[in-house]
mmCIF file of C-alpha atoms and ligand atoms in Angstrom:
data_model
loop_
_atom_site.group_PDB
_atom_site.id
_atom_site.type_symbol
_atom_site.label_atom_id
_atom_site.label_comp_id
_atom_site.label_asym_id
_atom_site.label_seq_id
_atom_site.Cartn_x
_atom_site.Cartn_y
_atom_site.Cartn_z
ATOM 1 C CA MET A 1 -3.077 0.644 3.105
ATOM 2 C CA LYS A 2 -2.491 0.533 6.849
ATOM 3 C CA SER A 3 -3.232 -2.629 8.807
ATOM 4 C CA SER A 4 -6.139 -2.142 11.056
ATOM 5 C CA LEU A 5 -5.636 -5.217 13.150
ATOM 6 C CA ARG A 6 -2.159 -6.601 13.711
ATOM 7 C CA LEU A 7 -1.939 -10.351 13.990
ATOM 8 C CA PHE A 8 1.666 -11.593 14.068
ATOM 9 C CA ARG A 9 5.037 -11.313 12.372
ATOM 10 C CA ILE A 10 6.668 -13.645 9.866
ATOM 11 C CA ALA A 11 10.312 -13.069 8.838
ATOM 12 C CA GLY A 12 10.117 -9.574 10.295
ATOM 13 C CA ILE A 13 7.025 -8.699 8.264
ATOM 14 C CA GLU A 14 4.003 -7.528 10.178
ATOM 15 C CA ILE A 15 0.854 -9.388 9.160
ATOM 16 C CA GLY A 16 -2.434 -7.600 9.670
ATOM 17 C CA ILE A 17 -6.006 -7.618 8.510
ATOM 18 C CA HIS A 18 -8.063 -4.704 7.325
ATOM 19 C CA TYR A 19 -11.442 -4.285 9.060
ATOM 20 C CA THR A 20 -13.280 -5.056 5.837
ATOM 21 C CA TRP A 21 -11.724 -8.500 5.947
ATOM 22 C CA ILE A 22 -13.745 -9.416 9.048
ATOM 23 C CA LEU A 23 -16.956 -8.569 7.224
ATOM 24 C CA ILE A 24 -15.849 -10.580 4.205
ATOM 25 C CA PHE A 25 -14.862 -13.471 6.467
ATOM 26 C CA VAL A 26 -18.353 -13.575 7.975
ATOM 27 C CA LEU A 27 -20.025 -13.224 4.552
ATOM 28 C CA LEU A 28 -17.821 -15.901 3.049
ATOM 29 C CA SER A 29 -18.343 -18.407 5.895
ATOM 30 C CA TRP A 30 -22.069 -17.722 5.718
ATOM 31 C CA SER A 31 -22.342 -18.175 1.954
ATOM 32 C CA LEU A 32 -20.254 -21.363 2.116
ATOM 33 C CA ALA A 33 -22.294 -22.783 5.009
ATOM 34 C CA GLN A 34 -25.695 -21.755 3.656
ATOM 35 C CA GLY A 35 -25.222 -21.877 -0.097
ATOM 36 C CA PHE A 36 -22.172 -23.521 -1.584
ATOM 37 C CA PHE A 37 -21.770 -26.662 0.580
ATOM 38 C CA PRO A 38 -25.517 -27.472 1.064
ATOM 39 C CA GLN A 39 -25.975 -27.387 -2.715
ATOM 40 C CA LEU A 40 -23.101 -29.769 -3.398
ATOM 41 C CA TYR A 41 -23.457 -31.972 -0.315
ATOM 42 C CA PRO A 42 -27.163 -32.004 0.648
ATOM 43 C CA GLN A 43 -26.858 -34.782 3.272
ATOM 44 C CA TRP A 44 -24.953 -33.027 6.107
ATOM 45 C CA ASP A 45 -26.208 -31.534 9.424
ATOM 46 C CA THR A 46 -26.479 -27.735 9.771
ATOM 47 C CA ILE A 47 -23.629 -27.585 12.309
ATOM 48 C CA ILE A 48 -21.331 -29.482 9.899
ATOM 49 C CA TYR A 49 -22.069 -26.916 7.167
ATOM 50 C CA TRP A 50 -21.046 -24.120 9.500
ATOM 51 C CA ILE A 51 -17.853 -25.797 10.743
ATOM 52 C CA THR A 52 -16.881 -26.659 7.174
ATOM 53 C CA GLY A 53 -17.668 -23.109 6.022
ATOM 54 C CA VAL A 54 -15.579 -21.457 8.744
ATOM 55 C CA VAL A 55 -12.634 -23.858 8.312
ATOM 56 C CA ALA A 56 -12.674 -23.368 4.520
ATOM 57 C CA ALA A 57 -12.782 -19.574 4.932
ATOM 58 C CA LEU A 58 -9.853 -19.697 7.384
ATOM 59 C CA LEU A 59 -7.808 -21.855 5.030
ATOM 60 C CA LEU A 60 -8.578 -19.434 2.202
ATOM 61 C CA PHE A 61 -7.195 -16.701 4.449
ATOM 62 C CA GLY A 62 -4.044 -18.821 4.883
ATOM 63 C CA SER A 63 -3.807 -19.340 1.121
ATOM 64 C CA VAL A 64 -4.016 -15.601 0.391
ATOM 65 C CA LEU A 65 -1.387 -15.022 3.063
ATOM 66 C CA ILE A 66 0.983 -17.537 1.425
ATOM 67 C CA HIS A 67 0.442 -15.797 -1.932
ATOM 68 C CA GLU A 68 1.367 -12.416 -0.414
ATOM 69 C CA LEU A 69 4.287 -13.878 1.543
ATOM 70 C CA ALA A 70 5.698 -15.252 -1.715
ATOM 71 C CA HIS A 71 5.764 -11.698 -3.133
ATOM 72 C CA SER A 72 7.238 -10.279 0.058
ATOM 73 C CA LEU A 73 9.937 -12.888 0.627
ATOM 74 C CA VAL A 74 11.211 -12.512 -2.934
ATOM 75 C CA ALA A 75 11.186 -8.729 -2.476
ATOM 76 C CA GLN A 76 13.175 -9.056 0.735
ATOM 77 C CA ALA A 77 15.660 -11.408 -0.905
ATOM 78 C CA ARG A 78 16.220 -8.677 -3.519
ATOM 79 C CA GLY A 79 16.913 -6.093 -0.860
ATOM 80 C CA ILE A 80 13.522 -4.375 -0.793
ATOM 81 C CA THR A 81 12.201 -3.761 2.707
ATOM 82 C CA VAL A 82 8.722 -5.138 3.281
ATOM 83 C CA LYS A 83 7.033 -3.382 6.163
ATOM 84 C CA SER A 84 3.778 -5.241 6.364
ATOM 85 C CA ILE A 85 1.184 -7.359 4.642
ATOM 86 C CA THR A 86 -2.430 -6.343 4.964
ATOM 87 C CA LEU A 87 -5.135 -8.808 4.058
ATOM 88 C CA PHE A 88 -8.333 -7.148 3.038
ATOM 89 C CA ILE A 89 -11.473 -7.488 0.969
ATOM 90 C CA PHE A 90 -10.582 -10.131 -1.599
ATOM 91 C CA GLY A 91 -6.844 -10.394 -1.361
ATOM 92 C CA GLY A 92 -3.822 -8.868 0.170
ATOM 93 C CA VAL A 93 -1.466 -5.975 -0.215
ATOM 94 C CA SER A 94 2.232 -6.169 0.493
ATOM 95 C CA ASN A 95 3.415 -2.844 1.784
ATOM 96 C CA LEU A 96 6.822 -2.308 0.205
ATOM 97 C CA ALA A 97 9.111 0.467 1.310
ATOM 98 C CA ASP A 98 10.478 0.893 -2.215
ATOM 99 C CA GLU A 99 9.541 -0.078 -5.719
ATOM 100 C CA PRO A 100 11.728 -2.597 -7.564
ATOM 101 C CA GLU A 101 14.532 -0.902 -9.473
ATOM 102 C CA LYS A 102 14.856 -3.318 -12.347
ATOM 103 C CA PRO A 103 12.225 -4.910 -14.608
ATOM 104 C CA LYS A 104 13.599 -8.382 -13.916
ATOM 105 C CA ILE A 105 13.134 -8.011 -10.165
ATOM 106 C CA GLU A 106 9.563 -6.816 -10.675
ATOM 107 C CA LEU A 107 8.874 -9.719 -13.014
ATOM 108 C CA VAL A 108 10.071 -12.371 -10.551
ATOM 109 C CA MET A 109 8.419 -10.624 -7.598
ATOM 110 C CA SER A 110 5.053 -10.511 -9.383
ATOM 111 C CA ILE A 111 4.971 -13.956 -10.878
ATOM 112 C CA VAL A 112 5.717 -15.857 -7.632
ATOM 113 C CA GLY A 113 2.307 -14.869 -6.184
ATOM 114 C CA PRO A 114 0.135 -16.568 -8.813
ATOM 115 C CA LEU A 115 2.635 -19.434 -9.005
ATOM 116 C CA SER A 116 2.292 -20.090 -5.285
ATOM 117 C CA SER A 117 -1.524 -20.033 -5.610
ATOM 118 C CA LEU A 118 -1.221 -22.522 -8.437
ATOM 119 C CA ALA A 119 1.079 -24.708 -6.316
ATOM 120 C CA LEU A 120 -1.433 -24.557 -3.442
ATOM 121 C CA ALA A 121 -4.214 -25.591 -5.825
ATOM 122 C CA GLY A 122 -2.069 -28.574 -6.823
ATOM 123 C CA ILE A 123 -1.291 -29.497 -3.215
ATOM 124 C CA PHE A 124 -4.963 -29.340 -2.145
ATOM 125 C CA TRP A 125 -5.960 -31.338 -5.209
ATOM 126 C CA GLY A 126 -3.275 -33.909 -4.308
ATOM 127 C CA ILE A 127 -4.575 -34.205 -0.733
ATOM 128 C CA LEU A 128 -8.098 -34.586 -2.113
ATOM 129 C CA GLN A 129 -6.952 -37.679 -4.007
ATOM 130 C CA ILE A 130 -5.918 -39.457 -0.799
ATOM 131 C CA VAL A 131 -9.051 -38.537 1.176
ATOM 132 C CA GLY A 132 -11.239 -41.632 0.898
ATOM 133 C CA ASP A 133 -14.867 -40.484 1.038
ATOM 134 C CA GLN A 134 -15.352 -37.767 -1.596
ATOM 135 C CA GLN A 135 -18.675 -36.743 0.027
ATOM 136 C CA SER A 136 -17.063 -36.046 3.429
ATOM 137 C CA PRO A 137 -16.632 -32.489 4.789
ATOM 138 C CA LEU A 138 -12.847 -32.963 4.609
ATOM 139 C CA ALA A 139 -12.995 -33.714 0.886
ATOM 140 C CA ALA A 140 -15.371 -30.763 0.417
ATOM 141 C CA ILE A 141 -12.877 -28.369 2.058
ATOM 142 C CA PHE A 142 -9.942 -29.601 -0.023
ATOM 143 C CA SER A 143 -11.789 -29.484 -3.323
ATOM 144 C CA TYR A 144 -13.051 -25.975 -2.533
ATOM 145 C CA LEU A 145 -9.500 -24.829 -1.723
ATOM 146 C CA ALA A 146 -8.058 -26.426 -4.855
ATOM 147 C CA LEU A 147 -10.701 -24.603 -6.925
ATOM 148 C CA ILE A 148 -10.422 -21.221 -5.196
ATOM 149 C CA ASN A 149 -6.607 -21.181 -5.378
ATOM 150 C CA ALA A 150 -6.748 -21.978 -9.093
ATOM 151 C CA ILE A 151 -9.236 -19.097 -9.535
ATOM 152 C CA LEU A 152 -6.989 -16.778 -7.493
ATOM 153 C CA ALA A 153 -4.009 -17.677 -9.669
ATOM 154 C CA ALA A 154 -5.983 -17.134 -12.879
ATOM 155 C CA PHE A 155 -7.546 -13.835 -11.761
ATOM 156 C CA ASN A 156 -4.231 -12.423 -10.574
ATOM 157 C CA LEU A 157 -2.616 -13.321 -13.876
ATOM 158 C CA LEU A 158 -4.968 -10.998 -15.810
ATOM 159 C CA PRO A 159 -2.643 -8.480 -17.502
ATOM 160 C CA GLY A 160 -4.173 -5.307 -15.973
ATOM 161 C CA PHE A 161 -2.034 -3.258 -13.588
ATOM 162 C CA PRO A 162 -1.954 -3.384 -10.520
ATOM 163 C CA LEU A 163 -2.842 -7.087 -10.643
ATOM 164 C CA ASP A 164 0.166 -9.427 -10.670
ATOM 165 C CA GLY A 165 -0.311 -10.139 -14.372
ATOM 166 C CA GLY A 166 -0.383 -6.388 -15.018
ATOM 167 C CA ARG A 167 2.903 -6.067 -13.145
ATOM 168 C CA VAL A 168 4.377 -8.810 -15.304
ATOM 169 C CA LEU A 169 3.162 -6.906 -18.390
ATOM 170 C CA ARG A 170 4.675 -3.700 -17.026
ATOM 171 C CA ALA A 171 8.010 -5.421 -16.364
ATOM 172 C CA ILE A 172 8.113 -6.774 -19.922
ATOM 173 C CA LEU A 173 7.220 -3.366 -21.440
ATOM 174 C CA TRP A 174 9.667 -1.638 -19.105
ATOM 175 C CA ASN A 175 12.414 -4.010 -20.217
ATOM 176 C CA ARG A 176 11.560 -3.383 -23.902
ATOM 177 C CA THR A 177 11.095 0.393 -23.845
ATOM 178 C CA GLY A 178 13.441 1.258 -20.985
ATOM 179 C CA SER A 179 10.767 3.602 -19.641
ATOM 180 C CA LEU A 180 8.968 2.797 -16.397
ATOM 181 C CA VAL A 181 6.508 5.655 -17.016
ATOM 182 C CA LYS A 182 5.492 4.450 -20.467
ATOM 183 C CA ALA A 183 5.226 0.857 -19.248
ATOM 184 C CA THR A 184 3.082 1.849 -16.246
ATOM 185 C CA ASN A 185 0.795 3.946 -18.412
ATOM 186 C CA ILE A 186 0.109 1.109 -20.826
ATOM 187 C CA ALA A 187 -0.302 -1.569 -18.134
ATOM 188 C CA ALA A 188 -2.568 0.717 -16.081
ATOM 189 C CA THR A 189 -4.707 1.525 -19.116
ATOM 190 C CA VAL A 190 -5.214 -2.203 -19.649
ATOM 191 C CA GLY A 191 -6.104 -2.412 -15.937
ATOM 192 C CA ARG A 192 -8.700 0.343 -16.282
ATOM 193 C CA PHE A 193 -10.365 -1.255 -19.295
ATOM 194 C CA MET A 194 -10.371 -4.590 -17.538
ATOM 195 C CA GLY A 195 -11.979 -2.969 -14.504
ATOM 196 C CA TRP A 196 -14.715 -1.412 -16.656
ATOM 197 C CA GLY A 197 -15.228 -4.778 -18.334
ATOM 198 C CA LEU A 198 -15.740 -6.422 -14.935
ATOM 199 C CA ILE A 199 -18.167 -3.669 -13.898
ATOM 200 C CA ALA A 200 -20.167 -4.122 -17.128
ATOM 201 C CA PHE A 201 -20.214 -7.884 -16.629
ATOM 202 C CA GLY A 202 -21.262 -7.421 -12.984
ATOM 203 C CA LEU A 203 -24.137 -5.097 -13.975
ATOM 204 C CA PHE A 204 -25.256 -7.563 -16.619
ATOM 205 C CA TRP A 205 -25.329 -10.298 -13.968
ATOM 206 C CA ILE A 206 -27.265 -8.100 -11.541
ATOM 207 C CA PHE A 207 -29.960 -7.428 -14.155
ATOM 208 C CA THR A 208 -30.162 -11.030 -15.213
ATOM 209 C CA GLY A 209 -30.812 -12.273 -11.699
ATOM 210 C CA ASN A 210 -27.430 -13.152 -10.173
ATOM 211 C CA PHE A 211 -27.392 -10.251 -7.739
ATOM 212 C CA ILE A 212 -24.640 -11.324 -5.285
ATOM 213 C CA GLY A 213 -22.261 -12.541 -8.000
ATOM 214 C CA GLY A 214 -22.897 -9.371 -10.011
ATOM 215 C CA VAL A 215 -22.202 -7.071 -7.059
ATOM 216 C CA TRP A 216 -18.923 -8.920 -6.441
ATOM 217 C CA PHE A 217 -17.763 -8.536 -10.019
ATOM 218 C CA ALA A 218 -18.778 -4.881 -10.212
ATOM 219 C CA PHE A 219 -16.999 -4.164 -6.940
ATOM 220 C CA ILE A 220 -13.783 -5.914 -7.965
ATOM 221 C CA GLY A 221 -13.952 -4.076 -11.294
ATOM 222 C CA TRP A 222 -14.357 -0.729 -9.601
ATOM 223 C CA PHE A 223 -11.446 -1.483 -7.284
ATOM 224 C CA LEU A 224 -9.221 -2.525 -10.178
ATOM 225 C CA SER A 225 -9.958 0.501 -12.354
ATOM 226 C CA SER A 226 -9.573 3.005 -9.528
ATOM 227 C CA SER A 227 -6.278 1.567 -8.324
ATOM 228 C CA ALA A 228 -4.986 1.462 -11.913
ATOM 229 C CA ASP A 229 -5.879 5.140 -12.155
ATOM 230 C CA ALA A 230 -4.100 5.947 -8.895
ATOM 231 C CA SER A 231 -0.929 4.187 -10.048
ATOM 232 C CA ARG A 232 -0.989 6.105 -13.314
ATOM 233 C CA ARG A 233 -1.308 9.419 -11.489
ATOM 234 C CA GLU A 234 1.508 8.515 -9.118
ATOM 235 C CA ILE A 235 3.896 7.626 -11.914
ATOM 236 C CA THR A 236 3.017 10.838 -13.804
ATOM 237 C CA LEU A 237 3.810 12.813 -10.663
ATOM 238 C CA ARG A 238 7.131 11.031 -10.331
ATOM 239 C CA GLU A 239 7.937 11.842 -13.928
ATOM 240 C CA ARG A 240 7.161 15.527 -13.377
ATOM 241 C CA LEU A 241 9.439 15.627 -10.347
ATOM 242 C CA SER A 242 12.374 13.791 -11.851
ATOM 243 C CA GLY A 243 15.185 16.048 -12.956
ATOM 244 C CA VAL A 244 14.086 18.766 -10.538
ATOM 245 C CA ARG A 245 16.741 19.348 -7.879
ATOM 246 C CA VAL A 246 15.891 19.785 -4.220
ATOM 247 C CA LYS A 247 17.685 23.161 -4.187
ATOM 248 C CA GLU A 248 15.188 24.535 -6.722
ATOM 249 C CA VAL A 249 12.201 24.204 -4.412
ATOM 250 C CA MET A 250 13.511 24.030 -0.842
ATOM 251 C CA THR A 251 12.856 26.706 1.739
ATOM 252 C CA THR A 252 16.206 28.394 2.365
ATOM 253 C CA ASN A 253 15.637 31.598 4.318
ATOM 254 C CA LEU A 254 15.306 29.670 7.531
ATOM 255 C CA VAL A 255 16.088 31.048 10.915
ATOM 256 C CA HIS A 256 18.176 28.526 12.805
ATOM 257 C CA ILE A 257 17.203 28.346 16.402
ATOM 258 C CA SER A 258 19.165 27.002 19.311
ATOM 259 C CA PRO A 259 17.915 24.092 21.422
ATOM 260 C CA ASP A 260 17.577 26.380 24.465
ATOM 261 C CA THR A 261 15.159 28.834 22.836
ATOM 262 C CA SER A 262 11.823 28.790 24.622
ATOM 263 C CA VAL A 263 8.729 27.567 22.822
ATOM 264 C CA ALA A 264 7.093 30.979 23.399
ATOM 265 C CA GLU A 265 9.971 32.691 21.537
ATOM 266 C CA LEU A 266 9.807 30.115 18.793
ATOM 267 C CA VAL A 267 6.137 30.876 18.236
ATOM 268 C CA SER A 268 6.361 34.666 18.323
ATOM 269 C CA ASN A 269 9.726 35.136 16.567
ATOM 270 C CA VAL A 270 9.690 32.318 14.081
ATOM 271 C CA PHE A 271 6.342 30.711 13.317
ATOM 272 C CA ARG A 272 4.318 33.946 13.407
ATOM 273 C CA LYS A 273 6.838 35.937 11.369
ATOM 274 C CA GLN A 274 8.128 33.384 8.885
ATOM 275 C CA HIS A 275 4.855 31.573 8.298
ATOM 276 C CA GLY A 276 6.756 28.307 8.052
ATOM 277 C CA ARG A 277 5.585 25.206 9.827
ATOM 278 C CA ALA A 278 8.971 23.739 10.748
ATOM 279 C CA VAL A 279 12.491 24.914 11.615
ATOM 280 C CA PRO A 280 15.776 23.115 12.137
ATOM 281 C CA VAL A 281 17.279 23.329 15.616
ATOM 282 C CA CYS A 282 21.042 23.839 15.489
ATOM 283 C CA GLN A 283 23.931 24.095 17.928
ATOM 284 C CA ASN A 284 27.454 25.027 16.746
ATOM 285 C CA ASP A 285 26.321 24.523 13.138
ATOM 286 C CA GLN A 286 25.248 21.002 13.991
ATOM 287 C CA VAL A 287 21.648 20.037 13.351
ATOM 288 C CA MET A 288 20.191 18.722 16.588
ATOM 289 C CA GLY A 289 16.598 18.248 15.500
ATOM 290 C CA VAL A 290 13.533 19.721 13.866
ATOM 291 C CA VAL A 291 10.654 21.443 15.607
ATOM 292 C CA THR A 292 7.255 21.829 13.986
ATOM 293 C CA VAL A 293 3.942 23.572 14.630
ATOM 294 C CA THR A 294 2.509 20.136 15.403
ATOM 295 C CA ASP A 295 5.090 19.621 18.195
ATOM 296 C CA VAL A 296 4.094 22.977 19.694
ATOM 297 C CA LYS A 297 0.385 22.196 19.527
ATOM 298 C CA GLU A 298 0.883 19.166 21.764
ATOM 299 C CA LEU A 299 2.223 21.355 24.576
ATOM 300 C CA PRO A 300 -0.352 23.299 26.665
ATOM 301 C CA GLN A 301 -0.016 27.052 26.010
ATOM 302 C CA GLU A 302 0.712 27.946 29.651
ATOM 303 C CA LYS A 303 3.915 25.884 29.459
ATOM 304 C CA TRP A 304 5.327 27.607 26.349
ATOM 305 C CA GLY A 305 7.331 30.151 28.368
ATOM 306 C CA GLU A 306 9.065 27.655 30.610
ATOM 307 C CA THR A 307 9.732 24.901 28.040
ATOM 308 C CA ALA A 308 12.824 24.830 25.836
ATOM 309 C CA VAL A 309 12.581 23.796 22.206
ATOM 310 C CA LYS A 310 14.912 20.850 22.819
ATOM 311 C CA GLU A 311 12.258 19.238 24.999
ATOM 312 C CA ILE A 312 9.667 19.037 22.234
ATOM 313 C CA MET A 313 11.755 18.760 19.061
ATOM 314 C CA THR A 314 12.164 15.595 17.025
ATOM 315 C CA ARG A 315 15.752 14.400 17.480
ATOM 316 C CA GLU A 316 15.690 11.239 15.492
ATOM 317 C CA PRO A 317 15.190 9.742 13.130
ATOM 318 C CA LEU A 318 15.976 12.868 11.108
ATOM 319 C CA TYR A 319 15.562 12.307 7.413
ATOM 320 C CA SER A 320 17.627 14.374 5.041
ATOM 321 C CA VAL A 321 18.483 14.922 1.404
ATOM 322 C CA THR A 322 21.160 17.050 -0.254
ATOM 323 C CA PRO A 323 20.470 20.169 -2.391
ATOM 324 C CA GLU A 324 21.585 18.254 -5.485
ATOM 325 C CA ASP A 325 19.237 15.309 -4.936
ATOM 326 C CA ASP A 326 16.330 14.628 -7.241
ATOM 327 C CA LEU A 327 12.993 15.855 -5.843
ATOM 328 C CA ASN A 328 11.667 12.308 -6.087
ATOM 329 C CA SER A 329 14.060 11.150 -3.379
ATOM 330 C CA ALA A 330 12.597 13.797 -1.062
ATOM 331 C CA LEU A 331 9.040 12.782 -1.968
ATOM 332 C CA ARG A 332 9.911 9.128 -1.324
ATOM 333 C CA LEU A 333 11.111 9.973 2.203
ATOM 334 C CA LEU A 334 7.997 12.066 2.870
ATOM 335 C CA THR A 335 5.606 9.304 1.845
ATOM 336 C CA LYS A 336 7.645 6.411 3.231
ATOM 337 C CA HIS A 337 7.835 7.878 6.730
ATOM 338 C CA ASP A 338 4.572 9.817 6.566
ATOM 339 C CA ILE A 339 6.215 13.124 7.504
ATOM 340 C CA ASN A 340 5.704 16.684 6.277
ATOM 341 C CA GLN A 341 9.256 17.863 5.691
ATOM 342 C CA VAL A 342 12.811 16.610 5.366
ATOM 343 C CA LEU A 343 16.036 18.410 6.168
ATOM 344 C CA VAL A 344 18.323 19.513 3.376
ATOM 345 C CA LEU A 345 21.934 19.057 4.439
ATOM 346 C CA ASN A 346 24.935 20.342 2.553
ATOM 347 C CA ASN A 347 28.068 18.529 3.811
ATOM 348 C CA GLY A 348 26.381 18.151 7.168
ATOM 349 C CA ASP A 349 25.367 21.830 7.379
ATOM 350 C CA CYS A 350 21.731 22.698 7.377
ATOM 351 C CA ALA A 351 20.878 24.240 4.000
ATOM 352 C CA GLY A 352 17.113 24.271 4.406
ATOM 353 C CA LEU A 353 13.980 22.200 4.509
ATOM 354 C CA VAL A 354 11.844 20.717 1.800
ATOM 355 C CA SER A 355 8.192 20.101 2.624
ATOM 356 C CA ARG A 356 5.135 18.608 1.015
ATOM 357 C CA SER A 357 3.788 22.087 0.376
ATOM 358 C CA ASP A 358 7.060 23.150 -1.307
ATOM 359 C CA ILE A 359 6.618 20.284 -3.728
ATOM 360 C CA LEU A 360 2.941 21.131 -4.306
ATOM 361 C CA THR A 361 3.738 24.786 -4.888
ATOM 362 C CA HIS A 362 6.377 23.765 -7.407
ATOM 363 C CA LEU A 363 3.894 21.528 -9.231
ATOM 364 C CA HIS A 364 1.166 24.212 -9.329
ATOM 365 C CA LEU A 365 3.517 26.912 -10.489
ATOM 366 C CA SER A 366 5.136 24.869 -13.224
ATOM 367 C CA GLN A 367 1.716 23.815 -14.462
ATOM 368 C CA GLU A 368 0.414 27.394 -14.433
ATOM 369 C CA LEU A 369 3.418 28.669 -16.324
ATOM 370 C CA GLY A 370 3.370 25.768 -18.744
ATOM 371 C CA LEU A 371 6.793 24.539 -17.660
ATOM 372 C CA LYS A 372 7.670 20.859 -17.400
HETATM 373 ZN ZN1 ZN B 401 -0.282 -11.226 -5.950
#
């Protein structure tokens, strides 16, 4: 998930909030100020309820951030790049550039989140003990935070993937069976059932009068089951692509064009004839860049004749794989950098391109023919 609103950076990790978070922040502050605190502490002024509600909601935001940072910092310490953390609806998502390679790394990475929530619950509970007046707004904030962090820890420890507990389960199964695919399938199935269970419970609550609580549960359940499903599909795709070499699907009959070719020539001689969407730009057998239909579209048509390809091509970063690489490594580059094709280089020479549509065509064809 992309951050919608960037806030700041911690240890090189960009922290952002998703737009939905703002809505949730308002709803949460409102329900704390108008429902939760007035019920428990009936003697305060209206303004105190609001200040307490907003401060508690902000500190909850901080708590969720610490939970996510725990995941991310452990990931970074294990050599996994963490691009960003996005806080959204009821939690956060750490945006990792790669998945952990070993079950043990995944286990440690997953468990530190709930553990840090548990530690926060303990810390807030400890502070609560030294606050004198237990009916004061300060005490109310700390007891709320102790409670909510304990709930966060418990909820995240549920063994359904992609919750932290589900990741722990996957790591254990992965370690036992040696198969990431099998482990993901089982953990994600548990996640789906758990999601349906939450939806059923939410509906039951809605019909028995607790509308808001019921909607929350149903929504969290829906989110859990659909993300479990997405993870299962992704891992199945990865399994289908593993063992397939880049050279089996890449586009090879590419025209190499020189950097000085005009854009007009590129369009009429290459794009219109070859029906490709990208070509490598080479000089003396050296790849200088890649030019795509998208690059051309950004240039007004009347300038095509007078503009050379080198002025619009992408020079760097150029991502490449070798013909012998596994197709998954190409897919990883495509998704990681959000691009449509990567270069295939054979000892530095341009051997071809592999694009998203090459991979899709391969998948469709092998399914149609009943191949792997
Ligand atoms: Zn977590």
